[in-house]
Amino acid sequence: MLYLIGLGLGDAKDITVKGLEVIKQCSRVYLEAYTSILTVGKEALEEFYGKELILADRETVEQEADTILKGAHQCDVAFLVVGDPFGATTHSDLVLRAVKLGVPYTVIHNASILNAVGCCGLQLYNFGEVVSVVFWTDTWKPESFYDKIAKNRRNGMHTLCLLDIKVKEQSLENLMKGKKIYEPPRYMSVNQAAEQLLAIVQNRRLQGEEPEIAENTVCVGLARVGAVDQKIASGTLQEMTTVALGNPLHSLIITGTLHPLELDMLKLFAVDKSIFEHMAE
C-alpha cells in the first residue's frame, strides 16, 4: 500500500494519530521536501516518529516516482507531505502512477494553508481562485497572477496568494553546463510579493488601465500559520511592503468585499486600526 500522509502546518506533533500509526508500520517513509516546509527539520521528525525518513526532492518525485513505488505491492510505503497531500498537483501524479502500477493507495488528510487561513478572520467561502506568486528575475516578470486577483476582486472574492519557494534550484549557467550545483533555498516574503504587485499596478496605470488593486487595497500578511510563533498583519498593500513577519513560510491575502464581521476580525491584526475605523463608517 502507498500512504499519502499530511503532516499539518506546525511541527512534528501536528501529525494525526492515524498518520503516526501508519508511519510506524511502513517499511519506507519518504518526506516530500520542496512544496512546503515545517518549522522543524528532518531530524526532529525522525525522533518523534521513530523512523528514518528519505528526503524526496522535486526531481525524485517528478522523475523517479517509480523508485518511491518500488515494492509497494509487497510492503507499506509512506509519502509525507507538509500540510495536506493534495495541496500540490504533483501528488496527484504520484497517485496516478500508483494506480497504473496496480499499487493500492490511501490518503490521510491534515490541515493545509488552504483552510488554515481562516485564522485571520476572513470567511473561507468568500475566497476565489488561489494564485501563486513567483519570484521575478531581471528578464522574466510574469503578471498573470495579477489578472486572477483582479478577477476575484471584481467578483467580490478574497484571493489567497501562495508565495514562491525555491529549493534545490540550479542557476542557468550550472543548468546549461550540467553541473549539479544548487542555489541556496529562497522563500518569498509578504514584502516581496507586495512589491511585485505594486509594480504591476503602476505598470497597468502606465498602460492606461484603472487597476482593480491599488496601494490602499486591504491585504493580510500571514507567516508560519499553525506554528507557535504564527504572525498575522492586516493593512494596505503599501503597508505590506514593510511589515515585519519574520521567518518563512509567508502567505498574502488580497481582500475582496468585506463583511462587517470580517472587518472586526481584521482589526485585531491591524498595522493601523484607523484604516478599518474609516471603512466601518
mmCIF file of C-alpha atoms in Angstrom:
data_model
loop_
_atom_site.group_PDB
_atom_site.id
_atom_site.type_symbol
_atom_site.label_atom_id
_atom_site.label_comp_id
_atom_site.label_asym_id
_atom_site.label_seq_id
_atom_site.Cartn_x
_atom_site.Cartn_y
_atom_site.Cartn_z
ATOM 1 C CA MET A 1 0.000 0.000 0.000
ATOM 2 C CA LEU A 2 1.073 3.574 -0.706
ATOM 3 C CA TYR A 3 0.058 6.006 2.027
ATOM 4 C CA LEU A 4 -0.040 9.734 1.337
ATOM 5 C CA ILE A 5 0.050 11.387 4.757
ATOM 6 C CA GLY A 6 -0.478 15.053 5.584
ATOM 7 C CA LEU A 7 1.756 16.453 8.328
ATOM 8 C CA GLY A 8 -0.175 19.637 9.082
ATOM 9 C CA LEU A 9 1.472 23.041 9.308
ATOM 10 C CA GLY A 10 3.357 23.381 12.586
ATOM 11 C CA ASP A 11 5.806 20.843 13.958
ATOM 12 C CA ALA A 12 6.240 17.093 14.377
ATOM 13 C CA LYS A 13 3.232 16.813 16.725
ATOM 14 C CA ASP A 14 0.752 18.064 14.102
ATOM 15 C CA ILE A 15 0.604 14.603 12.539
ATOM 16 C CA THR A 16 -2.746 12.867 13.129
ATOM 17 C CA VAL A 17 -2.888 9.800 15.378
ATOM 18 C CA LYS A 18 -3.875 7.726 12.348
ATOM 19 C CA GLY A 19 -0.963 9.116 10.330
ATOM 20 C CA LEU A 20 1.542 8.367 13.094
ATOM 21 C CA GLU A 21 0.285 4.789 13.466
ATOM 22 C CA VAL A 22 0.705 4.214 9.719
ATOM 23 C CA ILE A 23 4.225 5.713 9.634
ATOM 24 C CA LYS A 24 5.348 3.301 12.368
ATOM 25 C CA GLN A 25 4.196 0.291 10.325
ATOM 26 C CA CYS A 26 5.744 1.354 6.992
ATOM 27 C CA SER A 27 8.891 -0.179 5.538
ATOM 28 C CA ARG A 28 9.953 3.048 3.826
ATOM 29 C CA VAL A 29 8.964 6.616 4.671
ATOM 30 C CA TYR A 30 9.583 9.488 2.236
ATOM 31 C CA LEU A 31 9.419 13.165 3.190
ATOM 32 C CA GLU A 32 8.440 15.466 0.347
ATOM 33 C CA ALA A 33 10.855 18.385 0.624
ATOM 34 C CA TYR A 34 10.047 21.060 -1.938
ATOM 35 C CA THR A 35 6.425 22.326 -1.937
ATOM 36 C CA SER A 36 6.474 23.465 1.705
ATOM 37 C CA ILE A 37 8.428 23.300 4.978
ATOM 38 C CA LEU A 38 7.719 22.714 8.656
ATOM 39 C CA THR A 39 9.196 24.799 11.479
ATOM 40 C CA VAL A 40 11.305 21.785 12.472
ATOM 41 C CA GLY A 41 13.829 19.786 10.499
ATOM 42 C CA LYS A 42 14.008 16.186 9.298
ATOM 43 C CA GLU A 43 15.857 15.070 12.441
ATOM 44 C CA ALA A 44 13.061 16.272 14.765
ATOM 45 C CA LEU A 45 10.503 14.361 12.691
ATOM 46 C CA GLU A 46 12.617 11.199 12.746
ATOM 47 C CA GLU A 47 12.954 11.398 16.518
ATOM 48 C CA PHE A 48 9.203 11.858 17.054
ATOM 49 C CA TYR A 49 8.109 9.241 14.512
ATOM 50 C CA GLY A 50 10.792 6.735 15.440
ATOM 51 C CA LYS A 51 11.549 6.220 11.745
ATOM 52 C CA GLU A 52 14.292 7.126 9.310
ATOM 53 C CA LEU A 53 12.984 9.486 6.616
ATOM 54 C CA ILE A 54 14.106 9.545 2.999
ATOM 55 C CA LEU A 55 14.093 13.077 1.556
ATOM 56 C CA ALA A 56 12.216 13.282 -1.725
ATOM 57 C CA ASP A 57 13.004 16.438 -3.702
ATOM 58 C CA ARG A 58 11.195 17.627 -6.840
ATOM 59 C CA GLU A 59 13.482 15.618 -9.119
ATOM 60 C CA THR A 60 12.834 12.403 -7.180
ATOM 61 C CA VAL A 61 9.046 12.801 -7.110
ATOM 62 C CA GLU A 62 8.585 14.002 -10.682
ATOM 63 C CA GLN A 63 11.220 11.949 -12.477
ATOM 64 C CA GLU A 64 11.880 8.945 -10.241
ATOM 65 C CA ALA A 65 8.415 8.200 -8.845
ATOM 66 C CA ASP A 66 8.874 4.524 -9.693
ATOM 67 C CA THR A 67 11.642 4.394 -7.063
ATOM 68 C CA ILE A 68 9.142 5.510 -4.408
ATOM 69 C CA LEU A 69 6.569 2.969 -5.587
ATOM 70 C CA LYS A 70 9.054 0.114 -5.927
ATOM 71 C CA GLY A 71 7.988 -2.846 -3.782
ATOM 72 C CA ALA A 72 4.785 -1.117 -2.649
ATOM 73 C CA HIS A 73 2.867 -4.241 -3.757
ATOM 74 C CA GLN A 74 4.574 -6.252 -1.013
ATOM 75 C CA CYS A 75 5.101 -3.643 1.742
ATOM 76 C CA ASP A 76 3.734 -0.363 3.055
ATOM 77 C CA VAL A 77 5.337 2.851 1.809
ATOM 78 C CA ALA A 78 4.531 6.299 3.233
ATOM 79 C CA PHE A 79 4.863 9.599 1.409
ATOM 80 C CA LEU A 80 4.730 12.532 3.859
ATOM 81 C CA VAL A 81 3.572 15.962 2.743
ATOM 82 C CA VAL A 82 3.607 19.180 4.773
ATOM 83 C CA GLY A 83 0.019 20.408 5.040
ATOM 84 C CA ASP A 84 -2.377 18.152 3.136
ATOM 85 C CA PRO A 85 -1.287 15.618 0.480
ATOM 86 C CA PHE A 86 -3.336 17.281 -2.249
ATOM 87 C CA GLY A 87 -2.190 20.846 -1.646
ATOM 88 C CA ALA A 88 0.054 20.355 -4.705
ATOM 89 C CA THR A 89 -0.853 18.776 -8.070
ATOM 90 C CA THR A 90 2.442 16.846 -8.110
ATOM 91 C CA HIS A 91 0.954 14.396 -5.662
ATOM 92 C CA SER A 92 -1.975 13.613 -7.935
ATOM 93 C CA ASP A 93 0.625 12.451 -10.440
ATOM 94 C CA LEU A 94 2.084 10.059 -7.836
ATOM 95 C CA VAL A 95 -1.390 8.585 -7.238
ATOM 96 C CA LEU A 96 -1.961 8.119 -10.974
ATOM 97 C CA ARG A 97 1.383 6.327 -11.303
ATOM 98 C CA ALA A 98 0.487 4.060 -8.368
ATOM 99 C CA VAL A 99 -2.866 3.156 -9.926
ATOM 100 C CA LYS A 100 -1.173 2.432 -13.260
ATOM 101 C CA LEU A 101 1.211 0.038 -11.486
ATOM 102 C CA GLY A 102 -1.659 -1.581 -9.588
ATOM 103 C CA VAL A 103 -0.487 -0.262 -6.208
ATOM 104 C CA PRO A 104 -3.394 0.497 -3.843
ATOM 105 C CA TYR A 105 -3.233 3.835 -2.024
ATOM 106 C CA THR A 106 -4.759 5.556 0.997
ATOM 107 C CA VAL A 107 -4.808 9.273 1.817
ATOM 108 C CA ILE A 108 -4.628 10.570 5.390
ATOM 109 C CA HIS A 109 -5.580 14.242 5.372
ATOM 110 C CA ASN A 110 -4.425 17.097 7.600
ATOM 111 C CA ALA A 111 -4.719 20.891 7.881
ATOM 112 C CA SER A 112 -3.328 22.918 4.983
ATOM 113 C CA ILE A 113 -2.847 26.611 4.310
ATOM 114 C CA LEU A 114 -5.995 26.456 2.154
ATOM 115 C CA ASN A 115 -8.219 26.097 5.214
ATOM 116 C CA ALA A 116 -5.960 27.398 7.981
ATOM 117 C CA VAL A 117 -6.041 30.933 6.501
ATOM 118 C CA GLY A 118 -9.402 31.247 8.238
ATOM 119 C CA CYS A 119 -7.343 32.155 11.328
ATOM 120 C CA CYS A 120 -7.222 35.765 10.112
ATOM 121 C CA GLY A 121 -10.993 36.082 10.307
ATOM 122 C CA LEU A 122 -11.841 36.049 6.616
ATOM 123 C CA GLN A 123 -14.590 33.578 5.724
ATOM 124 C CA LEU A 124 -13.332 30.649 3.660
ATOM 125 C CA TYR A 125 -16.401 30.602 1.407
ATOM 126 C CA ASN A 126 -15.598 34.196 0.362
ATOM 127 C CA PHE A 127 -12.315 33.157 -1.290
ATOM 128 C CA GLY A 128 -11.953 32.875 -5.052
ATOM 129 C CA GLU A 129 -9.236 31.184 -7.112
ATOM 130 C CA VAL A 130 -5.935 30.629 -5.301
ATOM 131 C CA VAL A 131 -2.901 32.098 -7.062
ATOM 132 C CA SER A 132 0.849 31.513 -6.921
ATOM 133 C CA VAL A 133 3.220 34.481 -6.885
ATOM 134 C CA VAL A 134 6.608 33.603 -8.363
ATOM 135 C CA PHE A 135 9.968 35.283 -7.911
ATOM 136 C CA TRP A 136 10.703 37.732 -10.701
ATOM 137 C CA THR A 137 14.078 37.834 -12.424
ATOM 138 C CA ASP A 138 15.732 40.594 -14.444
ATOM 139 C CA THR A 139 14.402 39.044 -17.644
ATOM 140 C CA TRP A 140 11.166 37.315 -16.518
ATOM 141 C CA LYS A 141 8.381 39.259 -14.805
ATOM 142 C CA PRO A 142 5.063 37.437 -15.356
ATOM 143 C CA GLU A 143 1.867 39.272 -14.410
ATOM 144 C CA SER A 144 -0.731 36.526 -14.938
ATOM 145 C CA PHE A 145 -1.322 36.113 -11.198
ATOM 146 C CA TYR A 146 -2.450 39.756 -11.024
ATOM 147 C CA ASP A 147 -5.204 39.106 -13.578
ATOM 148 C CA LYS A 148 -6.588 36.282 -11.439
ATOM 149 C CA ILE A 149 -6.570 38.520 -8.358
ATOM 150 C CA ALA A 150 -8.347 41.244 -10.329
ATOM 151 C CA LYS A 151 -10.997 38.739 -11.475
ATOM 152 C CA ASN A 152 -11.584 37.637 -7.874
ATOM 153 C CA ARG A 153 -11.861 41.285 -6.798
ATOM 154 C CA ARG A 154 -14.469 42.004 -9.478
ATOM 155 C CA ASN A 155 -16.485 39.118 -8.043
ATOM 156 C CA GLY A 156 -16.067 40.441 -4.503
ATOM 157 C CA MET A 157 -13.880 37.464 -3.539
ATOM 158 C CA HIS A 158 -10.687 37.314 -1.477
ATOM 159 C CA THR A 159 -7.510 35.886 -3.028
ATOM 160 C CA LEU A 160 -5.045 33.655 -1.218
ATOM 161 C CA CYS A 161 -1.591 34.139 -2.724
ATOM 162 C CA LEU A 162 0.832 31.264 -2.183
ATOM 163 C CA LEU A 163 4.347 32.663 -2.307
ATOM 164 C CA ASP A 164 7.248 31.150 -4.199
ATOM 165 C CA ILE A 165 9.668 28.615 -2.724
ATOM 166 C CA LYS A 166 13.000 27.913 -4.391
ATOM 167 C CA VAL A 167 14.597 24.728 -3.054
ATOM 168 C CA LYS A 168 17.374 22.804 -4.810
ATOM 169 C CA GLU A 169 17.279 25.148 -7.802
ATOM 170 C CA GLN A 170 20.153 25.449 -10.266
ATOM 171 C CA SER A 171 21.444 28.657 -11.802
ATOM 172 C CA LEU A 172 21.004 28.928 -15.573
ATOM 173 C CA GLU A 173 24.766 28.657 -16.013
ATOM 174 C CA ASN A 174 25.068 25.440 -13.968
ATOM 175 C CA LEU A 175 21.970 24.008 -15.635
ATOM 176 C CA MET A 176 23.415 24.586 -19.105
ATOM 177 C CA LYS A 177 26.772 23.107 -18.071
ATOM 178 C CA GLY A 178 25.078 20.099 -16.483
ATOM 179 C CA LYS A 179 26.621 20.829 -13.099
ATOM 180 C CA LYS A 180 24.680 19.505 -10.104
ATOM 181 C CA ILE A 181 25.334 22.671 -8.104
ATOM 182 C CA TYR A 182 22.303 24.141 -6.355
ATOM 183 C CA GLU A 183 21.432 27.635 -5.206
ATOM 184 C CA PRO A 184 20.703 28.326 -1.510
ATOM 185 C CA PRO A 185 16.981 27.942 -0.605
ATOM 186 C CA ARG A 186 14.849 31.071 -1.010
ATOM 187 C CA TYR A 187 11.380 31.754 0.347
ATOM 188 C CA MET A 188 9.335 34.727 -0.841
ATOM 189 C CA SER A 189 8.211 37.136 1.868
ATOM 190 C CA VAL A 190 4.976 39.113 2.066
ATOM 191 C CA ASN A 191 7.091 42.242 1.477
ATOM 192 C CA GLN A 192 8.480 40.931 -1.808
ATOM 193 C CA ALA A 193 5.071 39.773 -3.046
ATOM 194 C CA ALA A 194 3.523 43.164 -2.220
ATOM 195 C CA GLU A 195 6.333 44.992 -4.017
ATOM 196 C CA GLN A 196 5.805 42.908 -7.166
ATOM 197 C CA LEU A 197 2.048 43.539 -7.041
ATOM 198 C CA LEU A 198 2.576 47.278 -6.667
ATOM 199 C CA ALA A 199 4.952 47.239 -9.633
ATOM 200 C CA ILE A 200 2.222 45.599 -11.731
ATOM 201 C CA VAL A 201 -0.356 48.143 -10.530
ATOM 202 C CA GLN A 202 1.921 51.004 -11.583
ATOM 203 C CA ASN A 203 2.651 49.304 -14.904
ATOM 204 C CA ARG A 204 -1.081 48.886 -15.639
ATOM 205 C CA ARG A 205 -1.663 52.581 -14.903
ATOM 206 C CA LEU A 206 1.056 53.495 -17.398
ATOM 207 C CA GLN A 207 -0.841 51.388 -19.944
ATOM 208 C CA GLY A 208 -3.972 53.465 -19.325
ATOM 209 C CA GLU A 209 -5.804 50.921 -17.153
ATOM 210 C CA GLU A 210 -7.578 51.602 -13.869
ATOM 211 C CA PRO A 211 -6.263 48.673 -11.790
ATOM 212 C CA GLU A 212 -8.598 46.577 -9.624
ATOM 213 C CA ILE A 213 -5.941 46.755 -6.912
ATOM 214 C CA ALA A 214 -4.387 49.915 -5.500
ATOM 215 C CA GLU A 215 -1.903 50.975 -2.824
ATOM 216 C CA ASN A 216 -4.748 51.241 -0.269
ATOM 217 C CA THR A 217 -6.334 47.846 -1.019
ATOM 218 C CA VAL A 218 -6.795 45.910 2.233
ATOM 219 C CA CYS A 219 -4.492 42.900 2.496
ATOM 220 C CA VAL A 220 -3.491 40.326 5.088
ATOM 221 C CA GLY A 221 0.019 39.015 5.568
ATOM 222 C CA LEU A 222 0.487 35.665 7.303
ATOM 223 C CA ALA A 223 3.624 33.873 8.438
ATOM 224 C CA ARG A 224 4.191 30.357 9.794
ATOM 225 C CA VAL A 225 0.469 29.614 10.031
ATOM 226 C CA GLY A 226 -0.152 26.790 12.508
ATOM 227 C CA ALA A 227 3.136 27.282 14.346
ATOM 228 C CA VAL A 228 3.512 28.654 17.880
ATOM 229 C CA ASP A 229 5.078 31.851 16.515
ATOM 230 C CA GLN A 230 2.421 32.416 13.843
ATOM 231 C CA LYS A 231 2.077 36.060 12.779
ATOM 232 C CA ILE A 232 -0.804 37.898 11.107
ATOM 233 C CA ALA A 233 -0.857 41.520 9.955
ATOM 234 C CA SER A 234 -3.688 43.343 8.203
ATOM 235 C CA GLY A 235 -3.381 46.648 6.403
ATOM 236 C CA THR A 236 -2.963 48.223 2.997
ATOM 237 C CA LEU A 237 -0.976 46.709 0.147
ATOM 238 C CA GLN A 238 1.523 49.528 0.632
ATOM 239 C CA GLU A 239 1.913 48.616 4.314
ATOM 240 C CA MET A 240 2.564 45.003 3.360
ATOM 241 C CA THR A 241 5.826 46.088 1.699
ATOM 242 C CA THR A 242 7.317 46.990 5.086
ATOM 243 C CA VAL A 243 5.507 44.823 7.659
ATOM 244 C CA ALA A 244 7.904 42.552 9.593
ATOM 245 C CA LEU A 245 6.657 38.955 9.723
ATOM 246 C CA GLY A 246 9.953 37.139 10.212
ATOM 247 C CA ASN A 247 10.914 33.676 9.021
ATOM 248 C CA PRO A 248 9.107 31.699 6.272
ATOM 249 C CA LEU A 249 6.669 30.483 5.152
ATOM 250 C CA HIS A 250 4.617 33.560 4.227
ATOM 251 C CA SER A 251 1.234 33.951 2.513
ATOM 252 C CA LEU A 252 -0.587 37.061 1.305
ATOM 253 C CA ILE A 253 -4.322 37.658 1.015
ATOM 254 C CA ILE A 254 -5.819 40.379 -1.196
ATOM 255 C CA THR A 255 -9.311 41.050 0.139
ATOM 256 C CA GLY A 256 -12.481 41.452 -1.874
ATOM 257 C CA THR A 257 -15.777 42.683 -0.440
ATOM 258 C CA LEU A 258 -15.510 42.669 3.347
ATOM 259 C CA HIS A 259 -18.369 41.638 5.644
ATOM 260 C CA PRO A 260 -18.642 43.719 8.881
ATOM 261 C CA LEU A 261 -17.678 40.627 10.902
ATOM 262 C CA GLU A 262 -14.589 40.148 8.741
ATOM 263 C CA LEU A 263 -13.674 43.800 9.280
ATOM 264 C CA ASP A 264 -13.958 43.374 13.051
ATOM 265 C CA MET A 265 -11.635 40.378 12.913
ATOM 266 C CA LEU A 266 -9.075 42.141 10.707
ATOM 267 C CA LYS A 267 -8.919 44.999 13.212
ATOM 268 C CA LEU A 268 -7.368 42.545 15.687
ATOM 269 C CA PHE A 269 -4.323 42.269 13.433
ATOM 270 C CA ALA A 270 -4.233 45.824 12.044
ATOM 271 C CA VAL A 271 -0.954 47.600 11.374
ATOM 272 C CA ASP A 272 -3.000 50.833 11.605
ATOM 273 C CA LYS A 273 -6.503 50.481 13.086
ATOM 274 C CA SER A 274 -7.621 53.845 11.689
ATOM 275 C CA ILE A 275 -7.897 52.314 8.208
ATOM 276 C CA PHE A 276 -10.561 49.893 9.439
ATOM 277 C CA GLU A 277 -12.353 52.519 11.524
ATOM 278 C CA HIS A 278 -12.751 54.583 8.365
ATOM 279 C CA MET A 279 -14.079 51.593 6.391
ATOM 280 C CA ALA A 280 -16.698 50.822 9.068
ATOM 281 C CA GLU A 281 -18.233 54.287 8.807
#
